[in-house]
Coordinates of C-alpha atoms in Angstrom, one line a residue:
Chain H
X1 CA -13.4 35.5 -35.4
X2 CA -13.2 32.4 -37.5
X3 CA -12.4 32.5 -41.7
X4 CA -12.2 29.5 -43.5
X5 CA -10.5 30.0 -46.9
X6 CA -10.4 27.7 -49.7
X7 CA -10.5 24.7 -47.7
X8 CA -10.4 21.5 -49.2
X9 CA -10.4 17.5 -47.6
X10 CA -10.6 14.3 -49.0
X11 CA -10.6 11.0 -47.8
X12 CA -9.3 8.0 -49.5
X13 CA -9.2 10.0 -52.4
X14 CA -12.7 11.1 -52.2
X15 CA -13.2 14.6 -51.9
X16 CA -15.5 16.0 -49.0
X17 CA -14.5 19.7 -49.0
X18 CA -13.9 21.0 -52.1
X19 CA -12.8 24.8 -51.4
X20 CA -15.2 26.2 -48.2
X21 CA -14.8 30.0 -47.7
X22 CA -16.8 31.2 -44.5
X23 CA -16.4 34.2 -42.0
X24 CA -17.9 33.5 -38.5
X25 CA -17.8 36.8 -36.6
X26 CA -17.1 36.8 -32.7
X27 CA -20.6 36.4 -30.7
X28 CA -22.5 34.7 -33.2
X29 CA -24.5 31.7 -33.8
X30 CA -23.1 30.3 -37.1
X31 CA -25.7 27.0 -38.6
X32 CA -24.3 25.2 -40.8
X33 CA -26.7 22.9 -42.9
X34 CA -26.5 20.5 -45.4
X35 CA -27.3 16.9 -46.1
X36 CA -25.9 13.7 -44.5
X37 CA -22.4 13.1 -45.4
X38 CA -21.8 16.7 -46.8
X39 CA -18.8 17.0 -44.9
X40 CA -20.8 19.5 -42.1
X41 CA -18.9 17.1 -39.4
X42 CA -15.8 17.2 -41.1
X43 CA -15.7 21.0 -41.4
X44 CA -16.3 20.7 -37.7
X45 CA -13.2 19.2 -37.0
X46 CA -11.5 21.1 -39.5
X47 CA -12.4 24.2 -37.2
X48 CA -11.1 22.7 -33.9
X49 CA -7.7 21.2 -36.0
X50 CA -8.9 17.4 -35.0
X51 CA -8.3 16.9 -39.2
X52 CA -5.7 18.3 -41.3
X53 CA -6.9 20.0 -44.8
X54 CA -5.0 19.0 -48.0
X55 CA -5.2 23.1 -49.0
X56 CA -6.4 26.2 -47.5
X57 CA -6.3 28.6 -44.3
X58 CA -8.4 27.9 -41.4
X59 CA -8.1 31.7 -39.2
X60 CA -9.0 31.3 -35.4
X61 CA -8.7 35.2 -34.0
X62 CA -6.0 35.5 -37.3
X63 CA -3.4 32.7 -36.0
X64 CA -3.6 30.2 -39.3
X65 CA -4.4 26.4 -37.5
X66 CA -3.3 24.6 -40.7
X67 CA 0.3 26.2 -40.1
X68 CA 0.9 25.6 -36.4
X69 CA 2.8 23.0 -34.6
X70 CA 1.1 20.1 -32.2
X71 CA 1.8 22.1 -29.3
X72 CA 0.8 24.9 -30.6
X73 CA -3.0 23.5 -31.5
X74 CA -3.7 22.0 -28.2
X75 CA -3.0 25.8 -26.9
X76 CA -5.6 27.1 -29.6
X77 CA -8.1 24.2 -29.1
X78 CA -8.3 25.3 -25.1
X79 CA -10.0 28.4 -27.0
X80 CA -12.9 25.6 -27.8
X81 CA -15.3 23.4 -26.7
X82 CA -17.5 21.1 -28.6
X83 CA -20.5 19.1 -28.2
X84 CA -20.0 15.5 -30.4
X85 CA -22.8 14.3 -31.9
X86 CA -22.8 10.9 -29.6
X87 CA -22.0 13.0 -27.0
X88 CA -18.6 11.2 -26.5
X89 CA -18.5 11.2 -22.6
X90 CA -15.9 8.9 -21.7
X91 CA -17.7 5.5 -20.4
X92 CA -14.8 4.8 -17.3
X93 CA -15.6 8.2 -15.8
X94 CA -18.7 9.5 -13.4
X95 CA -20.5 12.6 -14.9
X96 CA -18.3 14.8 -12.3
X97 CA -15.2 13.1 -13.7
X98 CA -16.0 14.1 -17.3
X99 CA -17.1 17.5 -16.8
X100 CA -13.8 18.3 -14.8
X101 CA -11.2 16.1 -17.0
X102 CA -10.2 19.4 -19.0
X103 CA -9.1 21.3 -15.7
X104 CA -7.6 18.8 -13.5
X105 CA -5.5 17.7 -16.7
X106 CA -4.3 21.9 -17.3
X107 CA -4.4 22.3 -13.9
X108 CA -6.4 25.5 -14.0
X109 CA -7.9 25.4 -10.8
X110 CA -7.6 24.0 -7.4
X111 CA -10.0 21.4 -6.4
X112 CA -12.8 23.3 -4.2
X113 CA -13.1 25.3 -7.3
X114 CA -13.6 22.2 -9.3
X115 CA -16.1 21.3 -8.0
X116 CA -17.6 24.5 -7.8
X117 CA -17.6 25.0 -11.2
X118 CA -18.7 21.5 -11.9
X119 CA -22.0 22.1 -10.0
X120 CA -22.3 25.4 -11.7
X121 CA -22.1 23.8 -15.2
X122 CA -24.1 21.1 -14.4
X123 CA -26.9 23.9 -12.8
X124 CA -26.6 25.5 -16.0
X125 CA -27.5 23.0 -18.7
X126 CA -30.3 22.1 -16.0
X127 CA -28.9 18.6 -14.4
X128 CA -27.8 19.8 -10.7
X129 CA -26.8 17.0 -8.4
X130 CA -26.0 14.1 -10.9
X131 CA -22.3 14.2 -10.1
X132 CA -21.8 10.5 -9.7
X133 CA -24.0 9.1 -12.0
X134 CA -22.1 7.1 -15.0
X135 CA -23.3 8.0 -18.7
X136 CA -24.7 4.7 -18.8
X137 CA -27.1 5.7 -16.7
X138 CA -28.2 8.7 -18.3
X139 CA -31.0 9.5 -21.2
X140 CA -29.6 10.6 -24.5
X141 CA -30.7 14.0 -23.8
X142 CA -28.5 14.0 -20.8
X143 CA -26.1 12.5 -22.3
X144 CA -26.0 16.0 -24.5
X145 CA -26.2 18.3 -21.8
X146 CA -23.2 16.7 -19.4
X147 CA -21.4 16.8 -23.0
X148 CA -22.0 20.4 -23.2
X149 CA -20.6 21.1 -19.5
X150 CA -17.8 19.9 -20.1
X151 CA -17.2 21.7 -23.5
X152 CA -18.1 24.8 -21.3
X153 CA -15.8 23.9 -18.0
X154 CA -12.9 25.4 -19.7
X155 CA -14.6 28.9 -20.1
X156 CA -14.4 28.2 -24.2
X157 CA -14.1 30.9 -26.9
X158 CA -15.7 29.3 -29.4
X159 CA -18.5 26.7 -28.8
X160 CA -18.9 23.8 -32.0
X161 CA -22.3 21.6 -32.0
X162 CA -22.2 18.5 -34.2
X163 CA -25.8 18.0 -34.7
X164 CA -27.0 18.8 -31.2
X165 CA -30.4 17.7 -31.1
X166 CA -30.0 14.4 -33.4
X167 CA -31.1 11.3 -32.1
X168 CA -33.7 13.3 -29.2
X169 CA -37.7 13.7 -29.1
X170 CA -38.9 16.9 -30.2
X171 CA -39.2 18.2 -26.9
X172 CA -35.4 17.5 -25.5
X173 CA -34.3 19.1 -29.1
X174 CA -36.5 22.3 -28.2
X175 CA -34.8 22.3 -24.6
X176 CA -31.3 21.7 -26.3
X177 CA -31.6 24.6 -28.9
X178 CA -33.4 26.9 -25.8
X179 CA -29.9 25.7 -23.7
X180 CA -27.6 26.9 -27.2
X181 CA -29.2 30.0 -27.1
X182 CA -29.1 30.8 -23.2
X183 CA -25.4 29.8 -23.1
X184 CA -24.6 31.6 -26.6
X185 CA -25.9 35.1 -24.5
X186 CA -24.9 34.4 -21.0
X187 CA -21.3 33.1 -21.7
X188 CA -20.6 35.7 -24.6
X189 CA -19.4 32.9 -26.7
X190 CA -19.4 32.0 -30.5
X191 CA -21.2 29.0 -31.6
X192 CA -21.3 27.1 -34.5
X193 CA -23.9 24.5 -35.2
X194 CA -23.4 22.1 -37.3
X195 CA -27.1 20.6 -38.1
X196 CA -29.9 19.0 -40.8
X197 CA -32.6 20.2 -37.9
X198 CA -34.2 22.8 -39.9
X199 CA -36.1 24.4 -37.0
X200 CA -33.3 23.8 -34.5
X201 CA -31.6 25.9 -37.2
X202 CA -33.5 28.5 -37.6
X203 CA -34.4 29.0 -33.8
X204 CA -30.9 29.1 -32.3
X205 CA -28.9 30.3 -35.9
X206 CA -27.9 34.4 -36.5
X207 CA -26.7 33.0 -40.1
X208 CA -27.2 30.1 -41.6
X209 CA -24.7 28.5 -44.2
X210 CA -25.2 25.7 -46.5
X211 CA -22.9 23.0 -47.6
X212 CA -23.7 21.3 -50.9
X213 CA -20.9 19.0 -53.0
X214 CA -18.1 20.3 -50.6
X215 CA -18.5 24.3 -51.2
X216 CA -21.0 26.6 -49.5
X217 CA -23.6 27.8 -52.0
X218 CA -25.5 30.2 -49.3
X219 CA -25.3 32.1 -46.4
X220 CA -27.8 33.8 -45.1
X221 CA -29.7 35.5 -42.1
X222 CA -32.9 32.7 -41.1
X223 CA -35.3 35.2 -43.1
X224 CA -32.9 35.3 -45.7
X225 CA -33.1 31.4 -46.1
X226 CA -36.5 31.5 -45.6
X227 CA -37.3 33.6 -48.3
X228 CA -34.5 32.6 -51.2
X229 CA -34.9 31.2 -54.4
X230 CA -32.0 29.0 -54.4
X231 CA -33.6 25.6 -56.1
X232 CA -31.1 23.5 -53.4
X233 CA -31.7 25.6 -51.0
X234 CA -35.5 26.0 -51.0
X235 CA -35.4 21.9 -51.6
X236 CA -33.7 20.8 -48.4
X237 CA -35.3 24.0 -46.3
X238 CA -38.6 22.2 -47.5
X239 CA -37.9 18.4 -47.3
X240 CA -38.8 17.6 -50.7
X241 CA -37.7 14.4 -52.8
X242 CA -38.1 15.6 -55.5
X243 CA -35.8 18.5 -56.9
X244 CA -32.0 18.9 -57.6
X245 CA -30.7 17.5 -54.1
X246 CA -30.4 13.3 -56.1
X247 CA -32.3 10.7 -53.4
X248 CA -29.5 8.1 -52.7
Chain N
X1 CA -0.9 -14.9 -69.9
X2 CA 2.1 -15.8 -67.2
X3 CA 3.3 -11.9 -68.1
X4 CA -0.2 -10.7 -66.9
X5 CA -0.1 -13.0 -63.8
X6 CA 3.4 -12.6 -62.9
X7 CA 2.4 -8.6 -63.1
X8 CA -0.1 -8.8 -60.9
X9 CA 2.0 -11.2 -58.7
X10 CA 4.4 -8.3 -58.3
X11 CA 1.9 -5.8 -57.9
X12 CA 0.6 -7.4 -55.2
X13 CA 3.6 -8.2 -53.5
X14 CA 4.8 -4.2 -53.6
X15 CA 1.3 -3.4 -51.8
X16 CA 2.1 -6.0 -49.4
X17 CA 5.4 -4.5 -48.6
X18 CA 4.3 -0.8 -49.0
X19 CA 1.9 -1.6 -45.9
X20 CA 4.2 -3.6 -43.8
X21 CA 6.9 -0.7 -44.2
X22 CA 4.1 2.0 -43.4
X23 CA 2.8 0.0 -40.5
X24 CA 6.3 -0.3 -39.0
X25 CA 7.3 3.4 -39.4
X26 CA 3.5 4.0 -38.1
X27 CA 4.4 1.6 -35.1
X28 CA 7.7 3.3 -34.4
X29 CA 6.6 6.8 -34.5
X30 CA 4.0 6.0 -32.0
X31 CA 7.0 4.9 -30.2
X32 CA 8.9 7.8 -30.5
X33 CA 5.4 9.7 -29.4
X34 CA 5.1 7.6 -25.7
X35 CA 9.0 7.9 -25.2
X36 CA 8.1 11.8 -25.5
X37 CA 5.0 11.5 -23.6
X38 CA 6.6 9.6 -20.8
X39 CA 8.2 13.4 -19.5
X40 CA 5.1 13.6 -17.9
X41 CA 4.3 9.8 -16.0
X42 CA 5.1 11.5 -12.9
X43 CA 2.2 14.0 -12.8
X44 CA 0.3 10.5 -14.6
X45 CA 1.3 8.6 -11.8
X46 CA -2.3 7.6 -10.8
X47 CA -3.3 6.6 -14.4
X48 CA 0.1 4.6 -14.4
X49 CA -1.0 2.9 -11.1
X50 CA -4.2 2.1 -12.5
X51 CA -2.6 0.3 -15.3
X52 CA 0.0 -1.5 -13.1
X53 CA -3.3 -3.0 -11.3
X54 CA -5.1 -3.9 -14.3
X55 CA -2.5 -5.0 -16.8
X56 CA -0.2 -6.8 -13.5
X57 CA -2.4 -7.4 -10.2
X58 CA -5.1 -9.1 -12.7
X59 CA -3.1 -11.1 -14.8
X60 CA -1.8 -12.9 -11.8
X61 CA -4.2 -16.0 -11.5
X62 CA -3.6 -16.7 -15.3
X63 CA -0.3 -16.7 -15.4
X64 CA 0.1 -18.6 -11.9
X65 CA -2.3 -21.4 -13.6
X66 CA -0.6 -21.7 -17.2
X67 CA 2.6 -21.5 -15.0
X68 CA 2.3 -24.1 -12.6
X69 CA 1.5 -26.6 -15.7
X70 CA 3.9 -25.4 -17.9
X71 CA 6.8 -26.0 -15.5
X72 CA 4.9 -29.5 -15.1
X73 CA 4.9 -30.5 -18.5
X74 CA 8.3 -29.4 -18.7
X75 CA 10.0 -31.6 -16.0
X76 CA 7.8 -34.3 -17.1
X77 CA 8.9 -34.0 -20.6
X78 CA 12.9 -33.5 -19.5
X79 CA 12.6 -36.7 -17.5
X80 CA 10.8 -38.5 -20.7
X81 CA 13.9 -37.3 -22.7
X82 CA 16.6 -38.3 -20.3
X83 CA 15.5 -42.1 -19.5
X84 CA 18.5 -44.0 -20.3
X85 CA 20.7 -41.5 -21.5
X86 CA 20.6 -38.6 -19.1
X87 CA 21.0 -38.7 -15.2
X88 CA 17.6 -37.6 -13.6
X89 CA 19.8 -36.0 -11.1
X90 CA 19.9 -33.1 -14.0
X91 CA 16.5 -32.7 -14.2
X92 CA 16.2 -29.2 -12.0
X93 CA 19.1 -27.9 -13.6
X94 CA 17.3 -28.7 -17.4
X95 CA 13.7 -27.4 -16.5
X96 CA 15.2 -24.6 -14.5
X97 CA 17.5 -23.2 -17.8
X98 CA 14.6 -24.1 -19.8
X99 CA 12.3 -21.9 -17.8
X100 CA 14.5 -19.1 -16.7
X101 CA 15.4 -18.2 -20.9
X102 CA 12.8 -19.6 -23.0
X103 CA 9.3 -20.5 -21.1
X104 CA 9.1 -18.5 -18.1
X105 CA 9.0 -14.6 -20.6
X106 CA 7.5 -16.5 -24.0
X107 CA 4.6 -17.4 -22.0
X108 CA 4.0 -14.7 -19.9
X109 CA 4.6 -12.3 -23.6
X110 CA 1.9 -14.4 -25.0
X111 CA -0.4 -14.7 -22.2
X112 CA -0.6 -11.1 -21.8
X113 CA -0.9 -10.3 -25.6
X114 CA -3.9 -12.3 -25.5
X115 CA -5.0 -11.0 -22.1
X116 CA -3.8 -7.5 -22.2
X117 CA -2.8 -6.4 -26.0
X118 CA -6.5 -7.9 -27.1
X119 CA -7.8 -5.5 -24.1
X120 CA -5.7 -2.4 -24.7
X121 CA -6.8 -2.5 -28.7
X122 CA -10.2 -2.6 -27.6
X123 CA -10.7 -0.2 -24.9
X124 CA -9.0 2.4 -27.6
X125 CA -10.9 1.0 -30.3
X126 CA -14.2 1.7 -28.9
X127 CA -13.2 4.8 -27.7
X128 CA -11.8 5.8 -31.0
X129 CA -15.2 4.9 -32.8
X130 CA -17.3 6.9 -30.3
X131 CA -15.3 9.7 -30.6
X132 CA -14.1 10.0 -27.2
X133 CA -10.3 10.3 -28.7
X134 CA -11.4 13.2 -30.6
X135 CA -13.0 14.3 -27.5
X136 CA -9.9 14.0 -25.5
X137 CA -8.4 15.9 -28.3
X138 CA -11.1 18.6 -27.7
X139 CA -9.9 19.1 -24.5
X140 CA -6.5 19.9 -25.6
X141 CA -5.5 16.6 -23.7
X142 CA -2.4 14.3 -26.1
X143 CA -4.2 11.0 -26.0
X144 CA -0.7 9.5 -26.4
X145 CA 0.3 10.9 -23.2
X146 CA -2.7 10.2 -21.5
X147 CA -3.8 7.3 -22.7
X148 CA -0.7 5.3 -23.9
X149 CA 2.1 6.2 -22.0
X150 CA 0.8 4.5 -18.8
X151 CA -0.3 1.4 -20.6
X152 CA 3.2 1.3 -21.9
X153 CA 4.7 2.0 -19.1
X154 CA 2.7 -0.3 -17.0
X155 CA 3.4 -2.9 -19.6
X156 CA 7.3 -2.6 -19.5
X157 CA 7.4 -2.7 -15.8
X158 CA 4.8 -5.4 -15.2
X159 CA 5.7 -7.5 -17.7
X160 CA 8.7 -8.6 -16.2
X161 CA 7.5 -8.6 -12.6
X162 CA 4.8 -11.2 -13.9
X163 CA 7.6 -13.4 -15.2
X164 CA 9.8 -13.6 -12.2
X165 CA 6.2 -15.2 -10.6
X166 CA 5.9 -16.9 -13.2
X167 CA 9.4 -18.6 -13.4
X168 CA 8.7 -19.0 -9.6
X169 CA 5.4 -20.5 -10.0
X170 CA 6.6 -22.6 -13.0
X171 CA 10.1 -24.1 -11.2
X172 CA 7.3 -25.3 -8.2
X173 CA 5.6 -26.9 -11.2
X174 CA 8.1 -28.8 -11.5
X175 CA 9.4 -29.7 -8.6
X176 CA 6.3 -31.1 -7.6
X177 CA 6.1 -33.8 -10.6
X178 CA 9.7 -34.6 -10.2
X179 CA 9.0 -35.0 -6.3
X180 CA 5.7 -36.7 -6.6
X181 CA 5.5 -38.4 -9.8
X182 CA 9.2 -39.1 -10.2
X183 CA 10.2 -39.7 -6.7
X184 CA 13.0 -37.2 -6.9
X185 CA 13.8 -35.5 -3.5
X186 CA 13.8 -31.9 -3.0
X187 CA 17.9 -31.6 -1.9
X188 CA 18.5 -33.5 -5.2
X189 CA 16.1 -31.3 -7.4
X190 CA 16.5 -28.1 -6.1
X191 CA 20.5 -29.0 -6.0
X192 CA 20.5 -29.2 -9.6
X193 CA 19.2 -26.2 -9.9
X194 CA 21.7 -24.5 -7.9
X195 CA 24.3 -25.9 -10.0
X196 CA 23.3 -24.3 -13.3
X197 CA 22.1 -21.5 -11.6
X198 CA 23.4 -18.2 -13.3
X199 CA 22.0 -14.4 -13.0
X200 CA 22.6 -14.0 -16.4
X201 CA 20.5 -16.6 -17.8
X202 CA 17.6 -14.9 -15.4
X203 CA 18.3 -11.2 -16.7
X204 CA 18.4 -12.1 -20.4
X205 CA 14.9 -13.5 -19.4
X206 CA 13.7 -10.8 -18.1
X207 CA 15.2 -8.5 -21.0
X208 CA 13.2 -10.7 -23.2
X209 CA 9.9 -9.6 -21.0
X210 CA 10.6 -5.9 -20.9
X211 CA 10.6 -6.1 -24.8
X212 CA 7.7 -8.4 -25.1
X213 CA 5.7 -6.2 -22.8
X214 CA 7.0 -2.6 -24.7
X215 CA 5.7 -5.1 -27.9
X216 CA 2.3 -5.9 -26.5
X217 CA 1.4 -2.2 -25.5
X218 CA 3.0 -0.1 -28.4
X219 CA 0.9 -2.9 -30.9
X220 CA -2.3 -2.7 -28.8
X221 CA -2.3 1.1 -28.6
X222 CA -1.1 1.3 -32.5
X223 CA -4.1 -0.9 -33.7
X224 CA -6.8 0.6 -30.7
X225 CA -5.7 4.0 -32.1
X226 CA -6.4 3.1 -36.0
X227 CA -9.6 1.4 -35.5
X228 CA -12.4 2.2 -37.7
X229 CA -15.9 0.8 -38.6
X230 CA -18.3 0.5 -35.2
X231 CA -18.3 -2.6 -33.5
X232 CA -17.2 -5.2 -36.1
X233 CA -13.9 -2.9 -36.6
X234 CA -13.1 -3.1 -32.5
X235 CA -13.7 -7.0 -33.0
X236 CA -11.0 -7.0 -35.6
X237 CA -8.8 -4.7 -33.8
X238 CA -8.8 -6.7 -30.9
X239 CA -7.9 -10.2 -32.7
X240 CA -5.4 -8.2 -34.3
X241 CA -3.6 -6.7 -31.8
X242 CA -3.3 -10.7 -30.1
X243 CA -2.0 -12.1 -33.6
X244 CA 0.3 -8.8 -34.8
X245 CA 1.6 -9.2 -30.6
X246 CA 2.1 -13.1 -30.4
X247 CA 4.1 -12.7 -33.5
X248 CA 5.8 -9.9 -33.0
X249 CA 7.2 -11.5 -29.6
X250 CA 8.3 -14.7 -31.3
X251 CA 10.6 -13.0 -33.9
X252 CA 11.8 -11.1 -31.0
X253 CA 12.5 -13.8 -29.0
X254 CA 14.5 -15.2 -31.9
X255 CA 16.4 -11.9 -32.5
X256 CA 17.1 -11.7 -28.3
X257 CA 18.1 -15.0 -28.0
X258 CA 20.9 -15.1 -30.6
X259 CA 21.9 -11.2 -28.9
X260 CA 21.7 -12.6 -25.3
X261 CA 22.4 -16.1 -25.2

């Protein structure tokens, strides 16, 4: 279980997160919407302690992140895996390389089962036998899928999505969100989506949350959000201009 | 009106030295961090050797050209300077000193801040903007450990391996003007250079590289590790890291010499 409490960031003075509370229970798929540069990435790395807040408790199984040592985050973060939104596979390393950094750096297991697990990952988000292809050579839709083996290698906890199916054709989104929701219920794990895909979100999403001027203003089951009132809400659910959400 | 100037004079001048003081305490706690990190270089060994080949093995054919000429230029100039006051007899001992202290590390410092600080800056510039740091992080992998210890540690140990060649390369340099444009023989030159020939003057050299190359990796990781801004901010970083390095060695080499010599 994750809770966020009163969590606030700022950069250069600027606030972005101005006081978040959210509960994401164990074994769901949390979506977390809101416009660009909300702060949805930042909360993101808030989660997985890649950013320090200025205030507030961040609650990974009830250990507070925002109070523990260096060494003690890199043992939570092996709880977590997490999908960047450029994919982030290092450039230097074949696909193999990247998927098994993680484990040959921990030394979890020997090397047979490396590799094992390495072709099981790769069968899993539906790219067998690309081993010792380079990132350059793959499709930005591959590119997201050998991301998400390696966030999975480590057997991960928690699984974090920064805008998943950004950047891909309609068709490689549907097969991305189809791929979150097949290893949400095969692996057991709890996801959190960070997204401004309105269908991605309300396919793969148990609750959806949304961030507006640093603060969540609703949380809700997809029906829920479907059906609600909220003015900002019912705005960016419907992709209108014209409303209280200010056209930059 | 010279109040309001000389105000803003000040002000200026405080957030000129508020950033050079962060910076350096920055600089040195990255410092601290690879000294730290550097436990573990013996399970790294393989990313150490990787950087020992890139950072050493590659720089080789730069450093053997700029070598070779500056040792040239040197015994040319020595012999230039000596006409009718000086014995040319001296001239191996003159280049030799010259090279050993002063040209054989300052070079090879600046040759690899250009070469290797430039390269260091933007290999962890771009992977700082495409958030492959962060993904390292993700991984619960210290990116000081496993990215800039071994370039550190590559840098001290290569650094001054590059400069022995390179006072090697450079002494050849200029034996072969004084031989062939000079007419001096080799017993006489290399004589000369016996004569003045003292192990310290070579170790405080090569002192002066293991600090030059610590310099060169510690700035080039510093600035690759705050870049910012997509392409145009791993451009900057990489000029950066060349002009924070080069100077950086210099004032060094000032400090060291007074120490050493």
């Amino acid at each position: 279980m994750i809770e966020i409490r009163n969590l606030h960031k700022s950069f250069n003075h600027k606030p972005v997160l101005r006081g978040v509370d959210l509960d994401i229970p164990t074994g769901e798929t949390q979506i977390i919407i809101g416009r660009s540069g909300c702060g949805k990435s930042v909360l993101l790395k808030l989660i997985i302690g890649l950013l320090k807040p200025e205030a507030g408790q961040i609650f990974v199984d009830g250990e507070d992140l925002t109070l523990l040592s260096a060494r003690e985050l890199y043992r939570v973060r092996r709880k977590f895996g997490m999908l960047f939104q450029s994919a982030a596979l290092f450039d230097s390393m074949t696909v193999e390389e990247n998927i098994a950094l993680g484990v040959r750096e921990h030394r979890m297991f020997d090397e047979p089962e490396i590799q094992r697990r390495v072709a099981e990952k790769l069968e899993l988000v539906g790219l067998p036998n690309i081993q010792r292809m380079k990132p350059a050579e793959l499709s930005g839709g591959m590119k997201k899928r050998v991301g998400l083996a390696r966030a999975l290698m480590m057997d991960p906890e928690f699984v974090l999505y920064d805008e998943p199916t950004t950047g891909l054709d309609p068709i490689t989104a549907d097969a991305i969100n189809d791929l979150i929701i097949d290893c949400t219920q095969k692996l057991g794990v709890t996801t959190i989506v960070v997204t401004h895909d309105i269908v991605s979100a309300y396919k793969v999403g148990h609750r959806l949350s949304m961030l507006h001027e640093g603060q969540v203003i609703f949380t809700g089951t997809p029906e829920e959000v479907r059906n609600t009132d909220h003015p900002i809400v019912r705005q960016f659910i419907e992709g209108r201009a014209e409303g209280p959400l200010q056209t930059y | 009106m010279i109040r309001a100037q000389i105000g803003r004079f000040t002000r200026l001048l405080g957030r000129v030295v508020i950033v050079v003081i962060e910076q350096t305490g920055a600089i040195f706690l990255l410092l601290g961090k690879i000294i730290g990190g550097s436990a573990y270089l013996w399970r790294d060994r393989h990313l150490l050797l990787d950087q020992m080949l890139l950072i050493g093995v590659n720089s080789v054919p730069l450093v053997a050209i700029i070598a070779v000429f500056t040792g040239a230029v040197s015994a040319w100039q020595a012999a230039y300077q000596f006409r009718g006051l000086i014995s040319l007899n001296y001239l191996g001992s003159a280049t030799s000193l010259a090279i050993f202290i002063e040209l054989g590390p300052v070079l090879t410092g600046v040759i690899l801040a250009g070469r290797v600080g430039s390269s260091i800056a933007a290999e962890l510039g771009t992977m700082k903007v495409t958030e492959q740091i962060d993904a390292l992080e993700s991984l619960a992998i210290d990116p000081v450990r496993y990215l800039a210890v071994p370039r550190f540690c590559a840098a001290i140990i290569m650094t001054p391996v590059l400069t022995i060649f390179a006072n090697f390369i450079a002494l050849m340099g200029a034996f072969l003007v004084t031989n062939i444009l000079i007419g001096q023989s080799a017993r006489i030159f290399f004589d000369s250079v016996q004569s003045s020939f003292e192990i310290r003057n070579v170790m405080g050299g090569l002192t002066k590289a293991f600090v030059f190359g610590a310099t060169i990796a510690v700035v080039g990781c510093y600035v690759g590790f705050q870049t910012s801004g997509g392409a145009e901010g791993v451009g900057r970083a990489t000029i950066r890291a060349f002009v924070l390095s080069a100077a950086v060695i210099l004032m060094h080499d000032y400090a060291l010499a007074t120490i050493i010599f």
